[in-house]
Amino acid sequence: MRKDINLPMAAVVNDIEALITEIDENPQISTWVIRLVLKSIKDKAQKMALDNSANITNLNQTSHLEVLSNSATMTPVTITSFR
């Protein structure tokens, strides 16, 4: 397997390789089982793609706390007592 692909892609490739190995070792495996495994791999890949795109979106956004901490209008507050 190539070493320059990302980890989610590697996970999908590993699942497909495992399915191919199972088909080779067990040629009488039912088409229903093969379809079920392929659907599971597809769902896993879609979930990883959505998770990955959400992470990329989060990295591109500036956090609200960072914006507030850089604000020139904010002054430090000292807490002197608690109730």
Short mmCIF file of N, CA and C in Angstrom, two decimals:
data_model
loop_
_atom_site.label_atom_id
_atom_site.label_comp_id
_atom_site.label_asym_id
_atom_site.label_seq_id
_atom_site.Cartn_x
_atom_site.Cartn_y
_atom_site.Cartn_z
N MET A 1 0.85 -1.18 0.00
CA MET A 1 0.00 0.00 0.00
C MET A 1 0.89 1.24 0.00
N ARG A 2 0.42 2.31 -0.65
CA ARG A 2 1.18 3.56 -0.71
C ARG A 2 1.28 4.18 0.66
N LYS A 3 2.41 4.84 0.94
CA LYS A 3 2.62 5.45 2.24
C LYS A 3 2.21 6.92 2.25
N ASP A 4 1.89 7.50 1.11
CA ASP A 4 1.59 8.93 1.05
C ASP A 4 0.09 9.23 1.06
N ILE A 5 -0.76 8.24 1.30
CA ILE A 5 -2.20 8.51 1.36
C ILE A 5 -2.60 8.79 2.80
N ASN A 6 -3.71 9.48 2.98
CA ASN A 6 -4.13 9.84 4.33
C ASN A 6 -4.73 8.65 5.08
N LEU A 7 -4.83 8.78 6.39
CA LEU A 7 -5.29 7.68 7.23
C LEU A 7 -6.73 7.25 6.95
N PRO A 8 -7.68 8.16 6.73
CA PRO A 8 -9.02 7.67 6.40
C PRO A 8 -9.05 6.84 5.12
N MET A 9 -8.28 7.27 4.12
CA MET A 9 -8.21 6.50 2.88
C MET A 9 -7.58 5.13 3.15
N ALA A 10 -6.56 5.09 3.98
CA ALA A 10 -5.91 3.82 4.31
C ALA A 10 -6.89 2.88 5.01
N ALA A 11 -7.75 3.41 5.87
CA ALA A 11 -8.73 2.58 6.56
C ALA A 11 -9.71 1.96 5.57
N VAL A 12 -10.15 2.74 4.60
CA VAL A 12 -11.07 2.23 3.58
C VAL A 12 -10.38 1.17 2.73
N VAL A 13 -9.14 1.44 2.34
CA VAL A 13 -8.38 0.48 1.53
C VAL A 13 -8.19 -0.82 2.31
N ASN A 14 -7.88 -0.73 3.60
CA ASN A 14 -7.72 -1.94 4.42
C ASN A 14 -9.01 -2.74 4.48
N ASP A 15 -10.15 -2.06 4.63
CA ASP A 15 -11.43 -2.77 4.65
C ASP A 15 -11.70 -3.48 3.33
N ILE A 16 -11.41 -2.81 2.23
CA ILE A 16 -11.62 -3.42 0.91
C ILE A 16 -10.68 -4.60 0.71
N GLU A 17 -9.43 -4.45 1.13
CA GLU A 17 -8.48 -5.57 1.02
C GLU A 17 -8.93 -6.76 1.85
N ALA A 18 -9.48 -6.51 3.04
CA ALA A 18 -9.99 -7.59 3.88
C ALA A 18 -11.16 -8.30 3.21
N LEU A 19 -12.03 -7.54 2.57
CA LEU A 19 -13.16 -8.13 1.85
C LEU A 19 -12.67 -8.98 0.68
N ILE A 20 -11.71 -8.48 -0.06
CA ILE A 20 -11.15 -9.24 -1.19
C ILE A 20 -10.53 -10.55 -0.70
N THR A 21 -9.79 -10.47 0.39
CA THR A 21 -9.18 -11.68 0.96
C THR A 21 -10.25 -12.68 1.37
N GLU A 22 -11.30 -12.20 2.00
CA GLU A 22 -12.39 -13.08 2.43
C GLU A 22 -13.07 -13.73 1.22
N ILE A 23 -13.28 -12.98 0.16
CA ILE A 23 -13.89 -13.54 -1.05
C ILE A 23 -12.97 -14.60 -1.66
N ASP A 24 -11.65 -14.32 -1.68
CA ASP A 24 -10.69 -15.29 -2.22
C ASP A 24 -10.68 -16.58 -1.41
N GLU A 25 -10.74 -16.45 -0.08
CA GLU A 25 -10.66 -17.62 0.78
C GLU A 25 -12.00 -18.34 0.93
N ASN A 26 -13.08 -17.64 0.65
CA ASN A 26 -14.42 -18.19 0.82
C ASN A 26 -15.27 -17.82 -0.39
N PRO A 27 -15.03 -18.45 -1.54
CA PRO A 27 -15.71 -18.05 -2.78
C PRO A 27 -17.23 -18.25 -2.75
N GLN A 28 -17.73 -19.09 -1.86
CA GLN A 28 -19.17 -19.31 -1.80
C GLN A 28 -19.88 -18.29 -0.90
N ILE A 29 -19.18 -17.26 -0.48
CA ILE A 29 -19.78 -16.22 0.35
C ILE A 29 -20.97 -15.61 -0.40
N SER A 30 -22.02 -15.33 0.32
CA SER A 30 -23.24 -14.86 -0.35
C SER A 30 -23.08 -13.42 -0.83
N THR A 31 -23.78 -13.11 -1.89
CA THR A 31 -23.75 -11.75 -2.42
C THR A 31 -24.36 -10.77 -1.43
N TRP A 32 -25.29 -11.26 -0.61
CA TRP A 32 -25.91 -10.41 0.40
C TRP A 32 -24.86 -9.94 1.42
N VAL A 33 -23.97 -10.84 1.84
CA VAL A 33 -22.91 -10.49 2.79
C VAL A 33 -21.94 -9.51 2.14
N ILE A 34 -21.59 -9.75 0.89
CA ILE A 34 -20.67 -8.85 0.19
C ILE A 34 -21.30 -7.46 0.08
N ARG A 35 -22.58 -7.41 -0.27
CA ARG A 35 -23.27 -6.12 -0.38
C ARG A 35 -23.30 -5.41 0.96
N LEU A 36 -23.57 -6.15 2.03
CA LEU A 36 -23.63 -5.57 3.37
C LEU A 36 -22.27 -4.98 3.77
N VAL A 37 -21.20 -5.70 3.49
CA VAL A 37 -19.85 -5.22 3.83
C VAL A 37 -19.50 -3.99 2.98
N LEU A 38 -19.82 -4.03 1.70
CA LEU A 38 -19.53 -2.87 0.83
C LEU A 38 -20.32 -1.64 1.29
N LYS A 39 -21.57 -1.84 1.68
CA LYS A 39 -22.37 -0.71 2.18
C LYS A 39 -21.75 -0.16 3.47
N SER A 40 -21.28 -1.03 4.33
CA SER A 40 -20.64 -0.61 5.57
C SER A 40 -19.37 0.20 5.29
N ILE A 41 -18.58 -0.25 4.33
CA ILE A 41 -17.36 0.47 3.95
C ILE A 41 -17.72 1.84 3.37
N LYS A 42 -18.75 1.88 2.53
CA LYS A 42 -19.20 3.14 1.94
C LYS A 42 -19.66 4.12 3.02
N ASP A 43 -20.47 3.63 3.96
CA ASP A 43 -20.96 4.48 5.04
C ASP A 43 -19.81 5.00 5.90
N LYS A 44 -18.84 4.14 6.16
CA LYS A 44 -17.67 4.53 6.95
C LYS A 44 -16.88 5.62 6.22
N ALA A 45 -16.70 5.46 4.92
CA ALA A 45 -15.96 6.44 4.12
C ALA A 45 -16.69 7.78 4.09
N GLN A 46 -18.01 7.74 3.94
CA GLN A 46 -18.79 8.99 3.94
C GLN A 46 -18.70 9.69 5.28
N LYS A 47 -18.77 8.94 6.38
CA LYS A 47 -18.68 9.53 7.71
C LYS A 47 -17.30 10.16 7.91
N MET A 48 -16.25 9.46 7.48
CA MET A 48 -14.90 10.02 7.63
C MET A 48 -14.74 11.27 6.78
N ALA A 49 -15.34 11.29 5.60
CA ALA A 49 -15.25 12.47 4.74
C ALA A 49 -15.96 13.66 5.38
N LEU A 50 -17.13 13.41 5.95
CA LEU A 50 -17.86 14.49 6.62
C LEU A 50 -17.11 14.98 7.85
N ASP A 51 -16.56 14.05 8.64
CA ASP A 51 -15.78 14.44 9.82
C ASP A 51 -14.56 15.24 9.41
N ASN A 52 -13.91 14.81 8.34
CA ASN A 52 -12.71 15.50 7.86
C ASN A 52 -13.04 16.89 7.36
N SER A 53 -14.15 17.03 6.63
CA SER A 53 -14.52 18.36 6.12
C SER A 53 -14.94 19.27 7.26
N ALA A 54 -15.56 18.73 8.31
CA ALA A 54 -15.92 19.54 9.48
C ALA A 54 -14.67 20.01 10.20
N ASN A 55 -13.66 19.15 10.29
CA ASN A 55 -12.41 19.54 10.94
C ASN A 55 -11.70 20.63 10.15
N ILE A 56 -11.71 20.52 8.83
CA ILE A 56 -11.07 21.53 7.99
C ILE A 56 -11.80 22.86 8.14
N THR A 57 -13.13 22.82 8.19
CA THR A 57 -13.92 24.04 8.37
C THR A 57 -13.59 24.68 9.71
N ASN A 58 -13.48 23.88 10.76
CA ASN A 58 -13.15 24.41 12.08
C ASN A 58 -11.76 25.04 12.10
N LEU A 59 -10.82 24.47 11.38
CA LEU A 59 -9.47 25.02 11.35
C LEU A 59 -9.43 26.36 10.63
N ASN A 60 -10.33 26.56 9.68
CA ASN A 60 -10.34 27.80 8.90
C ASN A 60 -11.06 28.93 9.61
N GLN A 61 -11.76 28.64 10.69
CA GLN A 61 -12.51 29.67 11.40
C GLN A 61 -11.70 30.18 12.59
N THR A 62 -11.77 31.48 12.85
CA THR A 62 -11.11 32.05 14.02
C THR A 62 -12.04 31.86 15.21
N SER A 63 -11.47 31.40 16.29
CA SER A 63 -12.32 31.17 17.46
C SER A 63 -12.79 32.50 18.04
N HIS A 64 -13.96 32.47 18.66
CA HIS A 64 -14.53 33.68 19.25
C HIS A 64 -13.66 34.19 20.38
N LEU A 65 -13.07 33.29 21.15
CA LEU A 65 -12.23 33.72 22.26
C LEU A 65 -10.99 34.45 21.76
N GLU A 66 -10.43 33.99 20.66
CA GLU A 66 -9.25 34.65 20.10
C GLU A 66 -9.60 36.07 19.66
N VAL A 67 -10.74 36.24 19.03
CA VAL A 67 -11.17 37.57 18.59
C VAL A 67 -11.37 38.48 19.80
N LEU A 68 -12.02 37.96 20.83
CA LEU A 68 -12.27 38.77 22.02
C LEU A 68 -10.99 39.11 22.76
N SER A 69 -10.06 38.18 22.84
CA SER A 69 -8.83 38.45 23.58
C SER A 69 -7.96 39.48 22.87
N ASN A 70 -8.14 39.65 21.57
CA ASN A 70 -7.38 40.64 20.81
C ASN A 70 -8.11 41.98 20.71
N SER A 71 -9.26 42.08 21.33
CA SER A 71 -10.07 43.29 21.24
C SER A 71 -9.44 44.42 22.03
N ALA A 72 -9.35 45.60 21.42
CA ALA A 72 -8.77 46.77 22.08
C ALA A 72 -9.73 47.36 23.11
N THR A 73 -11.00 47.03 23.02
CA THR A 73 -11.99 47.62 23.94
C THR A 73 -12.13 46.83 25.23
N MET A 74 -11.54 45.67 25.30
CA MET A 74 -11.67 44.87 26.52
C MET A 74 -10.61 45.28 27.53
N THR A 75 -11.03 45.39 28.77
CA THR A 75 -10.08 45.70 29.85
C THR A 75 -10.08 44.54 30.83
N PRO A 76 -8.94 44.27 31.45
CA PRO A 76 -8.88 43.16 32.41
C PRO A 76 -9.78 43.43 33.61
N VAL A 77 -10.35 42.40 34.15
CA VAL A 77 -11.22 42.51 35.32
C VAL A 77 -10.59 41.70 36.44
N THR A 78 -10.53 42.30 37.63
CA THR A 78 -10.01 41.61 38.79
C THR A 78 -11.17 41.25 39.71
N ILE A 79 -11.26 39.98 40.06
CA ILE A 79 -12.32 39.54 40.97
C ILE A 79 -11.75 39.59 42.38
N THR A 80 -12.42 40.34 43.25
CA THR A 80 -11.90 40.51 44.61
C THR A 80 -12.57 39.60 45.62
N SER A 81 -13.79 39.17 45.36
CA SER A 81 -14.45 38.27 46.32
C SER A 81 -15.52 37.45 45.60
N PHE A 82 -15.82 36.32 46.21
CA PHE A 82 -16.88 35.45 45.71
C PHE A 82 -18.01 35.44 46.73
N ARG A 83 -19.21 35.28 46.29
CA ARG A 83 -20.34 35.16 47.23
C ARG A 83 -20.60 33.74 47.56
#
